[in-house]
Amino acid sequence: MKRFCFLVLAALAAAALFAGLVHAALVTAHVSEPAATTVYGLTPRRLWATTVAVLALVGVVIGGLALARPAGRFGTASGRLGAIVALVAGLIAMINGGLNLALATGGPGTGNGVVGGAVAVVLGLIGMVLGGLALARSCSPG
């Protein structure tokens, strides 16, 4: 029971931290004010932001797996490969999310994909950190 409560509290803390980081990215990019009129549906910039956010999420998952299991059934190279994939996916997602935020002309609800861009920046950074830790762990002797 204590472990379950700890996991729930840890998940809530992680969600709050993630939301705070996304908000900080929106404020830093000066696009935190919501739109006066909301655009519904999928726009090209929302599609771009969603795609790079999914890429960043894939980088986080692969980086986490590479960090958790650096020596897979294919040997130690699979942990190194996963770390490199996480680093590259995180970097691509961070760059594209940052470009999306830089090109945005309005805040959330304008159809510019600013929330997805901010999520991509934050998740890309997390994926790069996990990939870097996994790469450092796979390169260290013993």
PDB file of C-alpha atoms in Angstrom:
ATOM      1  CA  MET A   1       0.000   0.000   0.000  1.00  0.00           C
ATOM      2  CA  LYS A   2       2.823   2.392   0.830  1.00  0.00           C
ATOM      3  CA  ARG A   3       4.495   1.654  -2.484  1.00  0.00           C
ATOM      4  CA  PHE A   4       1.267   2.361  -4.381  1.00  0.00           C
ATOM      5  CA  CYS A   5       0.805   5.693  -2.583  1.00  0.00           C
ATOM      6  CA  PHE A   6       4.394   6.607  -3.306  1.00  0.00           C
ATOM      7  CA  LEU A   7       3.951   5.795  -7.006  1.00  0.00           C
ATOM      8  CA  VAL A   8       0.763   7.853  -7.209  1.00  0.00           C
ATOM      9  CA  LEU A   9       2.428  10.820  -5.522  1.00  0.00           C
ATOM     10  CA  ALA A  10       5.481  10.468  -7.751  1.00  0.00           C
ATOM     11  CA  ALA A  11       3.273  10.390 -10.849  1.00  0.00           C
ATOM     12  CA  LEU A  12       1.390  13.487  -9.702  1.00  0.00           C
ATOM     13  CA  ALA A  13       4.648  15.293  -8.961  1.00  0.00           C
ATOM     14  CA  ALA A  14       6.016  14.329 -12.382  1.00  0.00           C
ATOM     15  CA  ALA A  15       2.826  15.548 -14.100  1.00  0.00           C
ATOM     16  CA  ALA A  16       2.953  18.843 -12.207  1.00  0.00           C
ATOM     17  CA  LEU A  17       6.625  19.307 -13.079  1.00  0.00           C
ATOM     18  CA  PHE A  18       5.916  18.515 -16.729  1.00  0.00           C
ATOM     19  CA  ALA A  19       3.029  21.000 -16.846  1.00  0.00           C
ATOM     20  CA  GLY A  20       5.208  23.636 -15.201  1.00  0.00           C
ATOM     21  CA  LEU A  21       8.005  23.088 -17.713  1.00  0.00           C
ATOM     22  CA  VAL A  22       5.579  23.320 -20.653  1.00  0.00           C
ATOM     23  CA  HIS A  23       4.168  26.551 -19.221  1.00  0.00           C
ATOM     24  CA  ALA A  24       7.699  27.901 -18.734  1.00  0.00           C
ATOM     25  CA  ALA A  25       8.509  27.098 -22.372  1.00  0.00           C
ATOM     26  CA  LEU A  26       5.367  28.950 -23.506  1.00  0.00           C
ATOM     27  CA  VAL A  27       6.197  31.966 -21.345  1.00  0.00           C
ATOM     28  CA  THR A  28       9.794  32.006 -22.570  1.00  0.00           C
ATOM     29  CA  ALA A  29       8.608  31.964 -26.182  1.00  0.00           C
ATOM     30  CA  HIS A  30       6.150  34.813 -25.373  1.00  0.00           C
ATOM     31  CA  VAL A  31       3.154  32.794 -26.584  1.00  0.00           C
ATOM     32  CA  SER A  32       1.443  32.003 -23.295  1.00  0.00           C
ATOM     33  CA  GLU A  33      -1.658  34.148 -23.816  1.00  0.00           C
ATOM     34  CA  PRO A  34      -4.674  32.195 -25.125  1.00  0.00           C
ATOM     35  CA  ALA A  35      -6.309  33.180 -28.388  1.00  0.00           C
ATOM     36  CA  ALA A  36      -9.308  35.496 -28.538  1.00  0.00           C
ATOM     37  CA  THR A  37     -10.929  33.180 -31.075  1.00  0.00           C
ATOM     38  CA  THR A  38     -10.129  29.491 -30.935  1.00  0.00           C
ATOM     39  CA  VAL A  39      -9.244  27.583 -34.102  1.00  0.00           C
ATOM     40  CA  TYR A  40     -10.602  24.041 -34.120  1.00  0.00           C
ATOM     41  CA  GLY A  41      -9.347  21.142 -36.168  1.00  0.00           C
ATOM     42  CA  LEU A  42      -5.979  20.076 -37.465  1.00  0.00           C
ATOM     43  CA  THR A  43      -3.831  22.769 -39.026  1.00  0.00           C
ATOM     44  CA  PRO A  44      -0.452  22.199 -40.694  1.00  0.00           C
ATOM     45  CA  ARG A  45       1.409  23.682 -37.721  1.00  0.00           C
ATOM     46  CA  ARG A  46      -0.569  21.559 -35.252  1.00  0.00           C
ATOM     47  CA  LEU A  47       0.287  18.494 -37.316  1.00  0.00           C
ATOM     48  CA  TRP A  48       3.962  19.526 -37.283  1.00  0.00           C
ATOM     49  CA  ALA A  49       3.906  20.067 -33.520  1.00  0.00           C
ATOM     50  CA  THR A  50       2.078  16.801 -32.878  1.00  0.00           C
ATOM     51  CA  THR A  51       4.536  14.877 -35.038  1.00  0.00           C
ATOM     52  CA  VAL A  52       7.598  16.236 -33.251  1.00  0.00           C
ATOM     53  CA  ALA A  53       5.923  15.728 -29.853  1.00  0.00           C
ATOM     54  CA  VAL A  54       5.362  12.061 -30.732  1.00  0.00           C
ATOM     55  CA  LEU A  55       8.987  11.829 -31.909  1.00  0.00           C
ATOM     56  CA  ALA A  56      10.097  13.312 -28.582  1.00  0.00           C
ATOM     57  CA  LEU A  57       7.935  10.829 -26.693  1.00  0.00           C
ATOM     58  CA  VAL A  58       9.513   7.973 -28.658  1.00  0.00           C
ATOM     59  CA  GLY A  59      12.932   9.362 -27.725  1.00  0.00           C
ATOM     60  CA  VAL A  60      11.969   9.443 -24.045  1.00  0.00           C
ATOM     61  CA  VAL A  61      10.703   5.854 -24.142  1.00  0.00           C
ATOM     62  CA  ILE A  62      13.762   4.557 -25.998  1.00  0.00           C
ATOM     63  CA  GLY A  63      16.094   6.507 -23.703  1.00  0.00           C
ATOM     64  CA  GLY A  64      14.341   5.136 -20.646  1.00  0.00           C
ATOM     65  CA  LEU A  65      14.560   1.601 -21.963  1.00  0.00           C
ATOM     66  CA  ALA A  66      18.228   2.047 -22.862  1.00  0.00           C
ATOM     67  CA  LEU A  67      18.918   3.382 -19.390  1.00  0.00           C
ATOM     68  CA  ALA A  68      16.960   0.638 -17.669  1.00  0.00           C
ATOM     69  CA  ARG A  69      18.380  -2.249 -19.727  1.00  0.00           C
ATOM     70  CA  PRO A  70      21.690  -1.267 -21.290  1.00  0.00           C
ATOM     71  CA  ALA A  71      22.654  -4.901 -21.849  1.00  0.00           C
ATOM     72  CA  GLY A  72      19.788  -6.352 -23.824  1.00  0.00           C
ATOM     73  CA  ARG A  73      19.598  -9.761 -25.391  1.00  0.00           C
ATOM     74  CA  PHE A  74      21.682  -8.510 -28.310  1.00  0.00           C
ATOM     75  CA  GLY A  75      24.563  -7.513 -26.048  1.00  0.00           C
ATOM     76  CA  THR A  76      25.729  -4.141 -24.796  1.00  0.00           C
ATOM     77  CA  ALA A  77      25.521  -2.543 -28.242  1.00  0.00           C
ATOM     78  CA  SER A  78      21.708  -2.391 -28.073  1.00  0.00           C
ATOM     79  CA  GLY A  79      21.900  -0.099 -25.035  1.00  0.00           C
ATOM     80  CA  ARG A  80      24.347   2.126 -26.864  1.00  0.00           C
ATOM     81  CA  LEU A  81      22.200   2.157 -30.001  1.00  0.00           C
ATOM     82  CA  GLY A  82      19.098   2.997 -27.985  1.00  0.00           C
ATOM     83  CA  ALA A  83      20.956   5.828 -26.264  1.00  0.00           C
ATOM     84  CA  ILE A  84      22.075   7.271 -29.591  1.00  0.00           C
ATOM     85  CA  VAL A  85      18.557   6.978 -31.042  1.00  0.00           C
ATOM     86  CA  ALA A  86      17.147   8.753 -27.970  1.00  0.00           C
ATOM     87  CA  LEU A  87      19.729  11.535 -28.285  1.00  0.00           C
ATOM     88  CA  VAL A  88      19.018  12.070 -31.989  1.00  0.00           C
ATOM     89  CA  ALA A  89      15.218  11.905 -31.589  1.00  0.00           C
ATOM     90  CA  GLY A  90      15.358  14.327 -28.656  1.00  0.00           C
ATOM     91  CA  LEU A  91      17.562  16.760 -30.554  1.00  0.00           C
ATOM     92  CA  ILE A  92      15.360  16.696 -33.659  1.00  0.00           C
ATOM     93  CA  ALA A  93      12.244  17.187 -31.526  1.00  0.00           C
ATOM     94  CA  MET A  94      13.794  20.054 -29.552  1.00  0.00           C
ATOM     95  CA  ILE A  95      14.889  21.883 -32.700  1.00  0.00           C
ATOM     96  CA  ASN A  96      11.543  21.460 -34.454  1.00  0.00           C
ATOM     97  CA  GLY A  97       9.546  22.344 -31.314  1.00  0.00           C
ATOM     98  CA  GLY A  98      11.675  25.458 -30.855  1.00  0.00           C
ATOM     99  CA  LEU A  99      11.178  26.431 -34.500  1.00  0.00           C
ATOM    100  CA  ASN A 100       7.444  25.938 -34.129  1.00  0.00           C
ATOM    101  CA  LEU A 101       7.428  28.211 -31.077  1.00  0.00           C
ATOM    102  CA  ALA A 102       9.616  30.784 -32.821  1.00  0.00           C
ATOM    103  CA  LEU A 103       7.322  30.943 -35.857  1.00  0.00           C
ATOM    104  CA  ALA A 104       4.094  31.067 -33.833  1.00  0.00           C
ATOM    105  CA  THR A 105       2.123  34.285 -34.073  1.00  0.00           C
ATOM    106  CA  GLY A 106      -0.227  33.566 -31.175  1.00  0.00           C
ATOM    107  CA  GLY A 107      -0.805  31.478 -28.111  1.00  0.00           C
ATOM    108  CA  PRO A 108      -2.777  28.319 -27.413  1.00  0.00           C
ATOM    109  CA  GLY A 109      -5.893  27.989 -29.547  1.00  0.00           C
ATOM    110  CA  THR A 110      -4.595  29.924 -32.563  1.00  0.00           C
ATOM    111  CA  GLY A 111      -3.849  26.823 -34.623  1.00  0.00           C
ATOM    112  CA  ASN A 112      -0.093  27.394 -34.509  1.00  0.00           C
ATOM    113  CA  GLY A 113       0.650  24.283 -32.442  1.00  0.00           C
ATOM    114  CA  VAL A 114       2.372  26.153 -29.628  1.00  0.00           C
ATOM    115  CA  VAL A 115       1.372  23.672 -26.939  1.00  0.00           C
ATOM    116  CA  GLY A 116       2.638  20.761 -29.037  1.00  0.00           C
ATOM    117  CA  GLY A 117       5.839  22.683 -29.743  1.00  0.00           C
ATOM    118  CA  ALA A 118       6.391  23.335 -26.050  1.00  0.00           C
ATOM    119  CA  VAL A 119       5.699  19.682 -25.248  1.00  0.00           C
ATOM    120  CA  ALA A 120       8.210  18.668 -27.934  1.00  0.00           C
ATOM    121  CA  VAL A 121      10.865  20.950 -26.447  1.00  0.00           C
ATOM    122  CA  VAL A 122      10.373  19.587 -22.924  1.00  0.00           C
ATOM    123  CA  LEU A 123      10.102  15.923 -23.944  1.00  0.00           C
ATOM    124  CA  GLY A 124      13.014  16.313 -26.352  1.00  0.00           C
ATOM    125  CA  LEU A 125      15.170  17.649 -23.528  1.00  0.00           C
ATOM    126  CA  ILE A 126      14.124  14.766 -21.276  1.00  0.00           C
ATOM    127  CA  GLY A 127      14.868  12.260 -24.074  1.00  0.00           C
ATOM    128  CA  MET A 128      18.294  13.784 -24.619  1.00  0.00           C
ATOM    129  CA  VAL A 129      19.105  13.605 -20.909  1.00  0.00           C
ATOM    130  CA  LEU A 130      17.994   9.973 -20.698  1.00  0.00           C
ATOM    131  CA  GLY A 131      19.922   9.107 -23.864  1.00  0.00           C
ATOM    132  CA  GLY A 132      23.022  10.869 -22.585  1.00  0.00           C
ATOM    133  CA  LEU A 133      22.859   9.050 -19.269  1.00  0.00           C
ATOM    134  CA  ALA A 134      22.382   5.724 -21.038  1.00  0.00           C
ATOM    135  CA  LEU A 135      25.262   6.454 -23.412  1.00  0.00           C
ATOM    136  CA  ALA A 136      27.554   7.406 -20.539  1.00  0.00           C
ATOM    137  CA  ARG A 137      26.535   4.240 -18.723  1.00  0.00           C
ATOM    138  CA  SER A 138      27.145   2.024 -21.765  1.00  0.00           C
ATOM    139  CA  CYS A 139      30.576   3.594 -22.442  1.00  0.00           C
ATOM    140  CA  SER A 140      31.821   3.294 -18.870  1.00  0.00           C
ATOM    141  CA  PRO A 141      34.049   0.298 -18.194  1.00  0.00           C
ATOM    142  CA  GLY A 142      32.674  -2.493 -16.017  1.00  0.00           C
TER     143      GLY A 142
END
